[in-house]
mmCIF file of C-alpha atoms in Angstrom:
data_model
loop_
_atom_site.group_PDB
_atom_site.id
_atom_site.type_symbol
_atom_site.label_atom_id
_atom_site.label_comp_id
_atom_site.label_asym_id
_atom_site.label_seq_id
_atom_site.Cartn_x
_atom_site.Cartn_y
_atom_site.Cartn_z
ATOM 1 C CA SER U 158 18.709 44.853 39.884
ATOM 2 C CA SER U 159 15.063 44.926 40.633
ATOM 3 C CA GLY U 160 13.646 48.078 41.726
ATOM 4 C CA ILE U 161 16.846 50.273 40.252
ATOM 5 C CA ASN U 162 16.160 52.045 37.346
ATOM 6 C CA ALA U 163 18.949 54.264 34.597
ATOM 7 C CA GLU U 164 18.255 57.058 32.975
ATOM 8 C CA TYR U 165 20.296 58.983 30.545
ATOM 9 C CA GLY U 166 20.398 62.770 28.387
ATOM 10 C CA TYR U 167 22.177 65.180 26.439
ATOM 11 C CA ASP U 168 23.370 66.538 29.243
ATOM 12 C CA HIS U 169 26.370 64.055 29.379
ATOM 13 C CA THR U 170 25.083 62.609 32.553
ATOM 14 C CA CYS U 171 23.881 58.857 33.275
ATOM 15 C CA SER U 172 22.165 58.278 36.447
ATOM 16 C CA VAL U 173 20.250 55.108 38.469
ATOM 17 C CA LEU U 174 17.580 55.585 40.940
ATOM 18 C CA ASP U 175 16.812 52.702 43.461
ATOM 19 C CA CYS U 176 13.047 53.373 43.789
ATOM 20 C CA ARG U 177 12.843 51.225 46.967
ATOM 21 C CA THR U 178 14.863 53.766 48.658
ATOM 22 C CA GLN U 179 15.153 56.837 46.764
ATOM 23 C CA ASN U 180 18.557 56.980 46.457
ATOM 24 C CA GLY U 181 20.586 57.476 43.638
ATOM 25 C CA ARG U 182 24.434 58.281 42.143
ATOM 26 C CA SER U 183 24.694 60.151 38.778
ATOM 27 C CA TRP U 184 27.983 59.662 36.625
ATOM 28 C CA THR U 185 29.417 62.616 34.276
ATOM 29 C CA LEU U 186 30.164 61.001 31.034
ATOM 30 C CA ASP U 187 32.817 62.591 27.932
ATOM 31 C CA GLY U 188 29.508 63.548 25.663
ATOM 32 C CA GLU U 189 25.601 63.699 25.122
ATOM 33 C CA VAL U 190 25.125 59.643 26.372
ATOM 34 C CA GLU U 191 23.349 58.379 23.220
ATOM 35 C CA SER U 192 22.123 54.717 24.209
ATOM 36 C CA ILE U 193 22.237 52.061 27.423
ATOM 37 C CA THR U 194 21.815 48.865 28.425
ATOM 38 C CA TRP U 195 22.393 46.638 31.520
ATOM 39 C CA HIS U 196 25.305 44.436 31.515
ATOM 40 C CA ARG U 197 23.699 40.814 31.415
ATOM 41 C CA SER U 198 26.518 39.192 32.921
ATOM 42 C CA SER U 199 27.129 41.842 35.931
ATOM 43 C CA PRO U 200 23.648 43.028 37.700
ATOM 44 C CA PHE U 201 25.394 46.123 39.212
ATOM 45 C CA SER U 202 26.771 47.478 35.953
ATOM 46 C CA PHE U 203 25.410 49.179 32.669
ATOM 47 C CA VAL U 204 27.437 50.445 29.790
ATOM 48 C CA ALA U 205 26.594 53.948 27.809
ATOM 49 C CA GLY U 206 27.415 55.004 24.972
ATOM 50 C CA THR U 207 28.485 58.367 23.774
ATOM 51 C CA SER U 208 28.529 61.384 20.765
ATOM 52 C CA GLU U 209 32.080 61.105 21.276
ATOM 53 C CA GLY U 210 32.126 57.140 20.162
ATOM 54 C CA SER U 211 32.827 55.749 23.519
ATOM 55 C CA ALA U 212 31.291 53.039 25.085
ATOM 56 C CA VAL U 213 31.637 53.502 28.993
ATOM 57 C CA CYS U 214 30.791 50.677 31.236
ATOM 58 C CA VAL U 215 29.524 52.249 35.065
ATOM 59 C CA ASP U 216 29.109 49.625 38.039
ATOM 60 C CA ILE U 217 26.126 51.131 40.201
ATOM 61 C CA ARG U 218 28.169 50.638 43.398
ATOM 62 C CA GLN U 219 30.932 52.954 42.039
ATOM 63 C CA GLU U 220 31.839 55.998 41.992
ATOM 64 C CA LYS U 221 33.785 56.282 38.907
ATOM 65 C CA PRO U 222 33.516 54.404 35.332
ATOM 66 C CA LEU U 223 35.428 50.537 35.528
ATOM 67 C CA PHE U 224 36.313 51.563 32.021
ATOM 68 C CA THR U 225 35.879 53.506 28.853
ATOM 69 C CA ILE U 226 36.340 51.742 25.103
ATOM 70 C CA ALA U 227 36.804 53.878 22.574
ATOM 71 C CA ALA U 228 34.655 52.517 20.585
ATOM 72 C CA HIS U 229 33.060 54.249 17.350
ATOM 73 C CA ASP U 230 34.529 57.293 15.099
ATOM 74 C CA CYS U 231 31.237 58.483 15.464
ATOM 75 C CA GLU U 232 28.261 58.297 18.402
ATOM 76 C CA VAL U 233 27.652 54.863 19.918
ATOM 77 C CA SER U 234 23.622 54.872 18.683
ATOM 78 C CA GLY U 235 23.132 51.407 19.811
ATOM 79 C CA LEU U 236 24.301 48.993 22.199
ATOM 80 C CA ALA U 237 22.934 44.984 22.682
ATOM 81 C CA MET U 238 24.364 42.766 25.506
ATOM 82 C CA SER U 239 24.157 38.909 25.450
ATOM 83 C CA ARG U 240 21.632 36.932 27.162
ATOM 84 C CA HIS U 241 23.031 33.735 25.757
ATOM 85 C CA LEU U 242 27.013 34.895 25.623
ATOM 86 C CA PRO U 243 28.370 36.099 28.660
ATOM 87 C CA GLY U 244 30.598 39.145 28.044
ATOM 88 C CA LEU U 245 29.379 39.804 24.423
ATOM 89 C CA LEU U 246 28.556 43.265 24.013
ATOM 90 C CA LEU U 247 27.534 44.558 20.627
ATOM 91 C CA THR U 248 27.812 48.599 19.449
ATOM 92 C CA CYS U 249 26.929 50.288 16.672
ATOM 93 C CA SER U 250 27.391 53.503 15.417
ATOM 94 C CA ALA U 251 26.667 56.610 12.586
ATOM 95 C CA ASP U 252 30.163 55.339 11.243
ATOM 96 C CA LYS U 253 28.408 52.557 9.712
ATOM 97 C CA SER U 254 30.059 49.909 11.461
ATOM 98 C CA VAL U 255 29.140 47.367 13.896
ATOM 99 C CA LYS U 256 31.363 45.936 16.565
ATOM 100 C CA ALA U 257 31.479 42.904 18.743
ATOM 101 C CA TRP U 258 33.206 43.170 22.053
ATOM 102 C CA SER U 259 34.329 40.516 24.564
ATOM 103 C CA LEU U 260 34.017 42.466 28.202
ATOM 104 C CA THR U 261 35.849 41.275 31.349
ATOM 105 C CA GLU U 262 35.496 42.924 34.804
ATOM 106 C CA SER U 263 37.842 45.510 33.663
ATOM 107 C CA SER U 264 38.345 45.837 30.563
ATOM 108 C CA ALA U 265 37.065 45.070 26.412
ATOM 109 C CA SER U 266 38.797 43.796 23.291
ATOM 110 C CA CYS U 267 37.160 44.100 19.861
ATOM 111 C CA VAL U 268 36.360 40.712 18.478
ATOM 112 C CA THR U 269 35.148 41.833 14.818
ATOM 113 C CA ALA U 270 33.866 44.170 13.272
ATOM 114 C CA ARG U 271 31.991 44.811 9.907
ATOM 115 C CA GLU U 272 31.275 48.039 7.977
ATOM 116 C CA PHE U 273 27.493 48.383 6.526
ATOM 117 C CA ALA U 274 28.747 50.847 3.557
ATOM 118 C CA ASP U 275 25.069 50.633 2.010
ATOM 119 C CA SER U 276 23.884 52.652 4.777
ATOM 120 C CA VAL U 277 23.983 56.401 5.735
ATOM 121 C CA SER U 278 24.052 55.548 9.186
ATOM 122 C CA LEU U 279 23.247 52.751 12.133
ATOM 123 C CA HIS U 280 20.774 53.675 14.908
ATOM 124 C CA THR U 281 19.417 50.427 16.414
ATOM 125 C CA ILE U 282 20.678 46.847 17.222
ATOM 126 C CA SER U 283 19.140 43.798 18.640
ATOM 127 C CA LEU U 284 20.071 40.263 19.181
ATOM 128 C CA CYS U 285 17.241 37.634 18.711
ATOM 129 C CA PRO U 286 16.104 36.046 21.939
ATOM 130 C CA ASP U 287 15.922 32.646 20.036
ATOM 131 C CA TYR U 288 19.130 32.401 17.971
ATOM 132 C CA PRO U 289 22.103 34.067 19.597
ATOM 133 C CA SER U 290 24.266 34.645 17.485
ATOM 134 C CA MET U 291 21.467 36.779 14.900
ATOM 135 C CA LEU U 292 21.888 40.059 14.885
ATOM 136 C CA ALA U 293 19.173 42.691 13.897
ATOM 137 C CA ILE U 294 20.600 46.194 13.125
ATOM 138 C CA GLY U 295 18.361 49.082 11.997
ATOM 139 C CA GLY U 296 19.968 51.572 9.967
ATOM 140 C CA LEU U 297 19.146 55.121 7.911
ATOM 141 C CA GLN U 298 18.382 54.138 4.143
ATOM 142 C CA CYS U 299 19.073 50.278 4.195
ATOM 143 C CA GLY U 300 16.582 49.939 6.831
ATOM 144 C CA LEU U 301 16.243 46.243 8.839
ATOM 145 C CA GLN U 302 19.638 44.168 7.759
ATOM 146 C CA LEU U 303 20.456 40.732 9.831
ATOM 147 C CA TRP U 304 24.044 39.606 10.412
ATOM 148 C CA ASP U 305 24.710 35.882 11.668
ATOM 149 C CA LEU U 306 27.726 36.547 14.041
ATOM 150 C CA ALA U 307 28.705 33.352 13.880
ATOM 151 C CA THR U 308 29.725 32.784 10.462
ATOM 152 C CA ASN U 309 32.725 35.479 11.732
ATOM 153 C CA ARG U 310 35.502 32.903 12.833
ATOM 154 C CA GLU U 311 36.937 35.354 15.201
ATOM 155 C CA PHE U 312 33.465 35.468 16.973
ATOM 156 C CA ARG U 313 33.358 31.823 16.757
ATOM 157 C CA GLU U 314 36.603 31.446 19.005
ATOM 158 C CA ALA U 315 36.251 34.116 20.814
ATOM 159 C CA PHE U 316 32.917 32.741 22.689
ATOM 160 C CA ASN U 317 33.709 29.111 21.606
ATOM 161 C CA ILE U 318 31.178 28.172 19.355
ATOM 162 C CA PRO U 319 31.416 25.279 16.793
ATOM 163 C CA ALA U 320 31.759 26.496 13.199
ATOM 164 C CA GLN U 321 28.674 25.487 11.513
ATOM 165 C CA GLY U 322 28.110 21.999 9.830
ATOM 166 C CA SER U 323 30.883 20.853 12.711
#
């Protein structure tokens, strides 16, 4: 979606603007928009995390969001989508948890979750570009933490990743 910019704010809206034509569209979500990421497997879609704990998938060609995930008990402060594993969405929250989701065109299912109890809250996540299942998590008090998602059996099964040492 070259030339298309997404923006969001605390007014419960997220918007896109096609810089080539100056055409745009906005959506009102269930809370303040805390984070946003483009959907790596669907070039016309993005996912927005809200202060109400939702992750909302939006197709910019549609007037209404495609679906909403009740992702966390607190705000969805961080989102990441994989370049290497189609449909993999990761969310983190002030509820101290990270969740891995498998997205389709119309729904999502939670594959696995992990609580980082030593952290006060989690704020950002990012996948390693060279090791597709390595996740960096940034949080308050415990700083940077790493989680190799491939150590989780449910994750490996959902994304057809062989067990280590196989």
